[in-house]
GROMACS .gro file of C-alpha atoms in nm:
model
  360
    1MET     CA    1  -4.580  -0.142   1.760
    2PHE     CA    2  -4.461  -0.240   2.105
    3ILE     CA    3  -4.719  -0.418   2.318
    4ARG     CA    4  -4.646  -0.443   2.688
    5PRO     CA    5  -4.674  -0.806   2.795
    6HIS     CA    6  -4.955  -0.882   3.034
    7LYS     CA    7  -4.841  -0.999   3.375
    8PRO     CA    8  -5.112  -1.199   3.553
    9THR     CA    9  -5.214  -1.080   3.895
   10PRO     CA   10  -5.120  -1.343   4.151
   11GLU     CA   11  -5.393  -1.494   4.361
   12PRO     CA   12  -5.402  -1.389   4.729
   13HIS     CA   13  -5.131  -1.572   4.917
   14THR     CA   14  -5.265  -1.804   5.187
   15ARG     CA   15  -5.014  -1.926   5.443
   16HIS     CA   16  -5.052  -2.269   5.594
   17SER     CA   17  -4.862  -2.429   5.876
   18LEU     CA   18  -4.717  -2.776   5.832
   19ARG     CA   19  -4.992  -2.913   6.058
   20ASP     CA   20  -5.258  -2.740   5.846
   21LEU     CA   21  -5.134  -2.952   5.555
   22GLY     CA   22  -5.150  -3.274   5.754
   23TYR     CA   23  -4.781  -3.310   5.841
   24GLN     CA   24  -4.555  -3.247   6.138
   25ILE     CA   25  -4.190  -3.280   6.234
   26ASP     CA   26  -4.157  -3.585   6.457
   27PRO     CA   27  -4.002  -3.473   6.788
   28ASP     CA   28  -3.821  -3.806   6.827
   29ASP     CA   29  -3.650  -3.863   6.492
   30GLY     CA   30  -3.693  -3.525   6.320
   31GLN     CA   31  -3.870  -3.672   6.017
   32VAL     CA   32  -4.150  -3.491   5.835
   33ARG     CA   33  -4.441  -3.730   5.892
   34SER     CA   34  -4.809  -3.753   5.806
   35ILE     CA   35  -5.025  -3.675   6.108
   36ASN     CA   36  -5.283  -3.932   6.000
   37THR     CA   37  -5.060  -4.228   5.913
   38ASN     CA   38  -4.735  -4.136   6.094
   39GLU     CA   39  -4.553  -4.234   5.774
   40PRO     CA   40  -4.258  -4.017   5.663
   41PHE     CA   41  -4.303  -3.796   5.361
   42THR     CA   42  -4.200  -3.948   5.028
   43PHE     CA   43  -4.177  -3.797   4.682
   44THR     CA   44  -4.429  -4.053   4.556
   45GLU     CA   45  -4.720  -3.988   4.791
   46ASP     CA   46  -4.949  -4.024   4.490
   47PRO     CA   47  -4.807  -4.306   4.272
   48ALA     CA   48  -5.054  -4.224   3.995
   49SER     CA   49  -4.964  -3.859   3.949
   50LYS     CA   50  -4.618  -3.712   3.918
   51LYS     CA   51  -4.771  -3.365   3.893
   52ALA     CA   52  -4.956  -3.410   4.223
   53ASN     CA   53  -4.635  -3.520   4.393
   54ILE     CA   54  -4.447  -3.213   4.268
   55GLU     CA   55  -4.731  -2.986   4.381
   56LEU     CA   56  -4.734  -3.142   4.727
   57TYR     CA   57  -4.357  -3.105   4.757
   58ASN     CA   58  -4.374  -2.738   4.657
   59THR     CA   59  -4.659  -2.682   4.901
   60LEU     CA   60  -4.467  -2.834   5.194
   61ILE     CA   61  -4.119  -2.681   5.158
   62HIS     CA   62  -4.199  -2.340   5.307
   63PRO     CA   63  -4.416  -2.461   5.597
   64ALA     CA   64  -4.153  -2.724   5.680
   65SER     CA   65  -3.881  -2.457   5.675
   66ARG     CA   66  -4.084  -2.231   5.902
   67ALA     CA   67  -4.138  -2.527   6.135
   68VAL     CA   68  -3.760  -2.561   6.162
   69GLN     CA   69  -3.737  -2.193   6.253
   70ASP     CA   70  -4.000  -2.251   6.522
   71ILE     CA   71  -3.783  -2.529   6.665
   72MET     CA   72  -3.482  -2.297   6.665
   73ILE     CA   73  -3.679  -2.041   6.867
   74ASP     CA   74  -3.893  -2.262   7.092
   75THR     CA   75  -3.660  -2.557   7.155
   76LEU     CA   76  -3.309  -2.416   7.103
   77HIS     CA   77  -3.411  -2.078   7.249
   78MET     CA   78  -3.249  -1.886   6.966
   79GLU     CA   79  -3.327  -1.516   6.945
   80PRO     CA   80  -3.472  -1.381   6.619
   81ILE     CA   81  -3.297  -1.055   6.529
   82ALA     CA   82  -3.463  -0.825   6.276
   83VAL     CA   83  -3.240  -0.713   5.985
   84PRO     CA   84  -3.212  -0.422   5.933
   85ASP     CA   85  -3.460  -0.352   6.216
   86ALA     CA   86  -3.819  -0.420   6.315
   87GLY     CA   87  -3.931  -0.070   6.217
   88GLN     CA   88  -3.905  -0.134   5.844
   89PRO     CA   89  -3.929  -0.430   5.602
   90HIS     CA   90  -3.701  -0.695   5.749
   91CYS     CA   91  -3.602  -1.057   5.772
   92PHE     CA   92  -3.474  -1.243   6.076
   93ILE     CA   93  -3.141  -1.395   6.164
   94TYR     CA   94  -3.113  -1.624   6.465
   95ALA     CA   95  -2.866  -1.617   6.754
   96THR     CA   96  -2.813  -1.857   7.042
   97PRO     CA   97  -2.834  -1.693   7.387
   98GLY     CA   98  -2.541  -1.457   7.443
   99ALA     CA   99  -2.386  -1.537   7.105
  100LEU     CA  100  -2.314  -1.176   7.008
  101SER     CA  101  -2.170  -1.080   7.346
  102GLY     CA  102  -1.936  -1.376   7.388
  103ASP     CA  103  -1.580  -1.433   7.265
  104LYS     CA  104  -1.634  -1.714   7.014
  105LEU     CA  105  -1.896  -1.736   6.740
  106VAL     CA  106  -1.985  -1.968   6.453
  107VAL     CA  107  -2.182  -1.810   6.168
  108LEU     CA  108  -2.387  -2.050   5.954
  109VAL     CA  109  -2.474  -1.936   5.600
  110VAL     CA  110  -2.692  -2.156   5.377
  111GLY     CA  111  -2.677  -2.166   4.999
  112ASN     CA  112  -2.907  -2.049   4.723
  113GLY     CA  113  -3.283  -2.047   4.754
  114THR     CA  114  -3.361  -2.193   5.094
  115PHE     CA  115  -3.462  -2.043   5.426
  116GLY     CA  116  -3.177  -1.961   5.664
  117SER     CA  117  -3.256  -2.267   5.871
  118VAL     CA  118  -3.233  -2.522   5.588
  119TRP     CA  119  -2.939  -2.665   5.390
  120ALA     CA  120  -3.163  -2.824   5.128
  121TRP     CA  121  -3.541  -2.851   5.094
  122ASN     CA  122  -3.539  -3.197   4.938
  123VAL     CA  123  -3.319  -3.335   5.216
  124LEU     CA  124  -3.535  -3.172   5.483
  125LEU     CA  125  -3.852  -3.334   5.351
  126LYS     CA  126  -3.701  -3.672   5.271
  127GLN     CA  127  -3.444  -3.718   5.549
  128GLY     CA  128  -3.568  -3.482   5.820
  129ILE     CA  129  -3.421  -3.196   6.022
  130HIS     CA  130  -3.107  -3.378   6.133
  131HIS     CA  131  -2.980  -3.396   5.775
  132GLY     CA  132  -3.161  -3.115   5.595
  133SER     CA  133  -3.142  -2.830   5.846
  134VAL     CA  134  -2.884  -2.644   6.056
  135ILE     CA  135  -3.028  -2.780   6.383
  136ASP     CA  136  -2.752  -3.036   6.450
  137TYR     CA  137  -2.478  -2.783   6.367
  138VAL     CA  138  -2.627  -2.540   6.620
  139GLN     CA  139  -2.651  -2.804   6.891
  140ASP     CA  140  -2.300  -2.940   6.830
  141CYS     CA  141  -2.147  -2.592   6.847
  142GLU     CA  142  -2.341  -2.503   7.161
  143GLN     CA  143  -2.221  -2.821   7.328
  144ARG     CA  144  -1.866  -2.699   7.265
  145GLY     CA  145  -1.935  -2.365   7.428
  146LEU     CA  146  -1.960  -2.169   7.102
  147GLY     CA  147  -2.219  -1.907   7.016
  148VAL     CA  148  -2.404  -1.955   6.687
  149LEU     CA  149  -2.557  -1.705   6.446
  150VAL     CA  150  -2.772  -1.833   6.158
  151LEU     CA  151  -2.801  -1.590   5.866
  152ASN     CA  152  -3.096  -1.572   5.627
  153PRO     CA  153  -2.946  -1.462   5.294
  154ASN     CA  154  -3.232  -1.560   5.063
  155MET     CA  155  -3.507  -1.360   5.232
  156ASN     CA  156  -3.484  -1.046   5.019
  157ILE     CA  157  -3.837  -0.906   5.002
  158VAL     CA  158  -4.137  -0.867   5.230
  159ALA     CA  159  -4.481  -0.973   5.109
  160PRO     CA  160  -4.787  -0.749   5.166
  161ASP     CA  161  -4.871  -0.945   5.483
  162GLY     CA  162  -4.532  -0.851   5.631
  163VAL     CA  163  -4.362  -1.191   5.597
  164ALA     CA  164  -4.013  -1.210   5.448
  165GLU     CA  165  -3.991  -1.406   5.124
  166SER     CA  166  -3.741  -1.512   4.861
  167TYR     CA  167  -3.729  -1.389   4.503
  168ASN     CA  168  -3.680  -1.754   4.406
  169SER     CA  169  -4.016  -1.873   4.527
  170TYR     CA  170  -4.255  -1.585   4.586
  171VAL     CA  171  -4.496  -1.474   4.310
  172GLY     CA  172  -4.636  -1.128   4.361
  173ARG     CA  173  -4.543  -0.779   4.464
  174GLY     CA  174  -4.305  -0.732   4.751
  175THR     CA  175  -4.095  -0.466   4.919
  176GLU     CA  176  -3.719  -0.506   4.911
  177ILE     CA  177  -3.542  -0.546   5.243
  178LYS     CA  178  -3.282  -0.273   5.281
  179GLY     CA  179  -2.936  -0.425   5.301
  180SER     CA  180  -3.065  -0.769   5.202
  181GLU     CA  181  -3.167  -0.704   4.844
  182THR     CA  182  -2.946  -0.999   4.745
  183ALA     CA  183  -2.786  -1.285   4.936
  184ASP     CA  184  -2.440  -1.127   4.910
  185GLU     CA  185  -2.569  -0.793   5.036
  186HIS     CA  186  -2.737  -0.967   5.331
  187VAL     CA  187  -2.410  -1.127   5.439
  188GLY     CA  188  -2.229  -0.798   5.390
  189TYR     CA  189  -2.490  -0.608   5.593
  190VAL     CA  190  -2.475  -0.849   5.887
  191TRP     CA  191  -2.095  -0.832   5.882
  192SER     CA  192  -2.069  -0.453   5.872
  193HIS     CA  193  -2.362  -0.368   6.102
  194ILE     CA  194  -2.363  -0.655   6.354
  195LEU     CA  195  -2.047  -0.867   6.352
  196ARG     CA  196  -1.760  -0.634   6.271
  197ASP     CA  197  -1.794  -0.411   6.577
  198SER     CA  198  -1.937  -0.672   6.814
  199PRO     CA  199  -1.753  -0.788   7.129
  200VAL     CA  200  -1.692  -1.124   6.958
  201ARG     CA  201  -1.317  -1.178   6.917
  202SER     CA  202  -1.303  -1.504   6.720
  203ILE     CA  203  -1.547  -1.585   6.438
  204ALA     CA  204  -1.578  -1.896   6.219
  205PHE     CA  205  -1.795  -1.897   5.907
  206VAL     CA  206  -1.957  -2.214   5.772
  207ALA     CA  207  -2.051  -2.126   5.414
  208TYR     CA  208  -2.247  -2.366   5.195
  209ASN     CA  209  -2.269  -2.351   4.817
  210THR     CA  210  -2.329  -1.999   4.681
  211SER     CA  211  -2.274  -1.834   5.020
  212GLY     CA  212  -1.902  -1.906   4.983
  213SER     CA  213  -1.882  -1.621   4.732
  214ALA     CA  214  -2.046  -1.383   4.979
  215VAL     CA  215  -1.789  -1.463   5.246
  216ILE     CA  216  -1.507  -1.423   4.994
  217ASP     CA  217  -1.639  -1.072   4.928
  218LEU     CA  218  -1.588  -0.988   5.296
  219LEU     CA  219  -1.228  -1.102   5.270
  220LYS     CA  220  -1.178  -0.911   4.946
  221TYR     CA  221  -1.337  -0.579   5.036
  222ASP     CA  222  -1.278  -0.553   5.412
  223TYR     CA  223  -0.956  -0.748   5.443
  224ALA     CA  224  -0.797  -0.593   5.751
  225ARG     CA  225  -1.105  -0.600   5.971
  226PHE     CA  226  -1.209  -0.943   5.844
  227VAL     CA  227  -0.881  -1.115   5.929
  228GLU     CA  228  -0.863  -0.929   6.259
  229LYS     CA  229  -1.178  -1.107   6.380
  230THR     CA  230  -1.212  -1.420   6.167
  231ALA     CA  231  -1.049  -1.744   6.277
  232CYS     CA  232  -1.153  -1.952   5.976
  233VAL     CA  233  -1.400  -2.027   5.700
  234ALA     CA  234  -1.533  -2.379   5.648
  235PHE     CA  235  -1.658  -2.396   5.289
  236ILE     CA  236  -1.896  -2.677   5.191
  237ASP     CA  237  -1.937  -2.740   4.816
  238SER     CA  238  -1.867  -2.372   4.771
  239THR     CA  239  -1.900  -2.193   4.438
  240HIS     CA  240  -1.641  -1.927   4.522
  241SER     CA  241  -1.330  -1.866   4.315
  242LEU     CA  242  -1.000  -1.681   4.346
  243PHE     CA  243  -1.076  -1.440   4.064
  244ASP     CA  244  -0.958  -1.087   4.140
  245LEU     CA  245  -0.827  -1.178   4.486
  246GLY     CA  246  -0.503  -1.017   4.595
  247SER     CA  247  -0.208  -1.213   4.726
  248GLY     CA  248  -0.291  -1.127   5.087
  249SER     CA  249  -0.639  -1.273   5.058
  250ILE     CA  250  -0.509  -1.589   4.891
  251ALA     CA  251  -0.243  -1.620   5.160
  252TRP     CA  252  -0.510  -1.598   5.427
  253LEU     CA  253  -0.719  -1.869   5.260
  254GLU     CA  254  -0.423  -2.106   5.269
  255LEU     CA  255  -0.412  -2.073   5.647
  256GLY     CA  256  -0.763  -1.979   5.748
  257ALA     CA  257  -0.996  -2.188   5.535
  258GLN     CA  258  -1.081  -2.544   5.441
  259HIS     CA  259  -1.318  -2.678   5.177
  260TRP     CA  260  -1.537  -2.988   5.212
  261GLU     CA  261  -1.626  -3.111   4.865
  262THR     CA  262  -1.867  -3.381   4.750
  263SER     CA  263  -1.683  -3.675   4.598
  264VAL     CA  264  -1.783  -4.022   4.486
  265ASN     CA  265  -1.428  -4.146   4.438
  266GLY     CA  266  -1.238  -3.979   4.721
  267ASN     CA  267  -1.058  -3.735   4.491
  268PRO     CA  268  -1.126  -3.362   4.535
  269THR     CA  269  -1.132  -3.163   4.212
  270SER     CA  270  -1.124  -2.799   4.324
  271VAL     CA  271  -0.779  -2.765   4.485
  272ASP     CA  272  -0.657  -2.504   4.237
  273ARG     CA  273  -0.986  -2.315   4.229
  274VAL     CA  274  -1.070  -2.261   4.596
  275GLY     CA  275  -0.725  -2.165   4.728
  276CYS     CA  276  -0.734  -2.368   5.049
  277PRO     CA  277  -0.695  -2.728   5.168
  278VAL     CA  278  -0.972  -2.956   5.039
  279VAL     CA  279  -1.138  -3.250   5.213
  280ALA     CA  280  -1.319  -3.499   4.989
  281VAL     CA  281  -1.656  -3.599   5.135
  282ASP     CA  282  -1.750  -3.950   5.030
  283ASN     CA  283  -2.116  -3.899   4.935
  284THR     CA  284  -2.253  -4.216   4.783
  285THR     CA  285  -2.614  -4.117   4.840
  286GLU     CA  286  -2.840  -4.017   4.552
  287THR     CA  287  -2.849  -3.661   4.683
  288ARG     CA  288  -2.553  -3.426   4.655
  289GLU     CA  289  -2.723  -3.193   4.905
  290MET     CA  290  -2.655  -3.448   5.181
  291THR     CA  291  -2.295  -3.327   5.198
  292PRO     CA  292  -2.345  -3.067   5.478
  293SER     CA  293  -2.481  -3.345   5.696
  294LEU     CA  294  -2.211  -3.596   5.602
  295CYS     CA  295  -1.925  -3.361   5.683
  296ARG     CA  296  -2.078  -3.209   5.997
  297ASN     CA  297  -1.846  -3.374   6.248
  298GLY     CA  298  -1.534  -3.270   6.059
  299VAL     CA  299  -1.656  -2.915   6.008
  300VAL     CA  300  -1.755  -2.867   6.372
  301GLU     CA  301  -1.420  -3.004   6.493
  302TYR     CA  302  -1.237  -2.771   6.255
  303VAL     CA  303  -1.424  -2.453   6.349
  304THR     CA  304  -1.397  -2.537   6.720
  305GLU     CA  305  -1.021  -2.575   6.691
  306CYS     CA  306  -0.989  -2.252   6.497
  307VAL     CA  307  -1.206  -2.028   6.716
  308GLU     CA  308  -1.025  -2.156   7.023
  309ARG     CA  309  -0.699  -2.050   6.857
  310GLY     CA  310  -0.839  -1.717   6.741
  311PRO     CA  311  -0.773  -1.520   6.422
  312VAL     CA  312  -0.482  -1.642   6.208
  313PRO     CA  313  -0.162  -1.512   6.374
  314GLY     CA  314   0.018  -1.252   6.166
  315ALA     CA  315  -0.254  -1.231   5.900
  316ILE     CA  316  -0.275  -0.855   5.919
  317GLU     CA  317   0.086  -0.845   5.795
  318PHE     CA  318  -0.028  -0.983   5.460
  319GLY     CA  319  -0.157  -0.632   5.397
  320ASP     CA  320  -0.428  -0.547   5.148
  321GLY     CA  321  -0.338  -0.822   4.906
  322GLN     CA  322  -0.057  -0.649   4.718
  323ASN     CA  323   0.288  -0.806   4.688
  324ASN     CA  324   0.288  -1.000   5.013
  325ALA     CA  325   0.407  -1.342   4.899
  326ALA     CA  326   0.733  -1.312   5.094
  327ASN     CA  327   0.548  -1.244   5.419
  328PHE     CA  328   0.332  -1.550   5.355
  329VAL     CA  329   0.628  -1.779   5.299
  330GLN     CA  330   0.796  -1.651   5.616
  331LEU     CA  331   0.479  -1.706   5.819
  332LEU     CA  332   0.450  -2.064   5.695
  333ASP     CA  333   0.808  -2.127   5.806
  334ASP     CA  334   0.738  -1.977   6.147
  335LEU     CA  335   0.420  -2.180   6.189
  336SER     CA  336   0.595  -2.502   6.090
  337GLU     CA  337   0.860  -2.447   6.355
  338SER     CA  338   0.610  -2.363   6.627
  339ASP     CA  339   0.388  -2.658   6.531
  340SER     CA  340   0.672  -2.897   6.604
  341GLU     CA  341   0.701  -2.745   6.952
  342GLY     CA  342   0.323  -2.745   7.001
  343ALA     CA  343   0.342  -2.393   7.138
  344ASP     CA  344   0.074  -2.192   6.964
  345GLY     CA  345  -0.222  -2.420   6.905
  346ILE     CA  346  -0.209  -2.390   6.525
  347PRO     CA  347  -0.351  -2.706   6.360
  348ASP     CA  348  -0.083  -2.955   6.252
  349ARG     CA  349  -0.204  -2.947   5.889
  350LEU     CA  350  -0.061  -2.596   5.850
  351SER     CA  351   0.295  -2.728   5.866
  352ASN     CA  352   0.230  -2.896   5.530
  353VAL     CA  353   0.060  -2.605   5.354
  354THR     CA  354   0.237  -2.500   5.037
  355MET     CA  355   0.178  -2.216   4.799
  356ASN     CA  356  -0.010  -2.319   4.487
  357GLN     CA  357  -0.080  -1.969   4.359
  358THR     CA  358   0.130  -1.722   4.166
  359PHE     CA  359   0.177  -1.393   4.347
  360GLU     CA  360   0.236  -1.078   4.147
   0.00000   0.00000   0.00000
């Protein structure tokens, strides 16, 4: 006889701020510090109890992430935009002033699990907001005159108190957010309902970890409109692959994307898998999740250069990904010639791009 398993009813969810828990983000150095001792958070707050340390860490990650979002709104003056809208269950994405009405935009997409403002929870708590959050990326891009939009792909449900939550960390009943039921759907919704028809003419994506696959889906399923607006994609330790991509999409990646990959020996390992030039990030720290911070300067320089140039010239001629290898080869030749004359602003690295994929 089948017996339905008993699912325990979760206890009422009580939300605490970071200050309620005795911590705050230091306004000077960005560290998460104890209010009482002013000491930075460590993973061994209680040397006698590993369990207590884990519980404290799990208690702090959400309040610390929400504190970063408060900084984005109160200090960076970013606008929270309800997705899909404020009249139904929703999450927020965050835009710098005028970002969606300007010409040039950088879209930041975090990886699996975290809030949209945070690259990695463990780095945020241990190293502070300058390494663990998107704050420095936003500021660097703004200083270069670029608008910034921060997506929130892991907020997929709304708790009974109306706060957006992640499937990965929330225990209890929730209401799915239309268009953001998964991280990939969230990215797709923002693209099709906000970015695609916006006045923005030149977009750069910075995609970390699992979000790389979501951006690849935009290229795969909305090729013509994606390449018409998108100047580049900066992947960071991305999990995307070239599976089921047409030749046009692969051709675009060769010219319009670059991958920053964690390395301890200076040798990238994903050249054949990711379909675009790879930069090895020398990460000798104990934390792989430090990579977004370590490669920030290179990524910001790259996306700035690309959005100033605009969408990849001639990319629409690659077509829908079917039998366009010849067009790609011809475009590489043309770009190499124009690079030597310095006439079109295409990065010098493109003159050395070669095809490493087989086109059918």
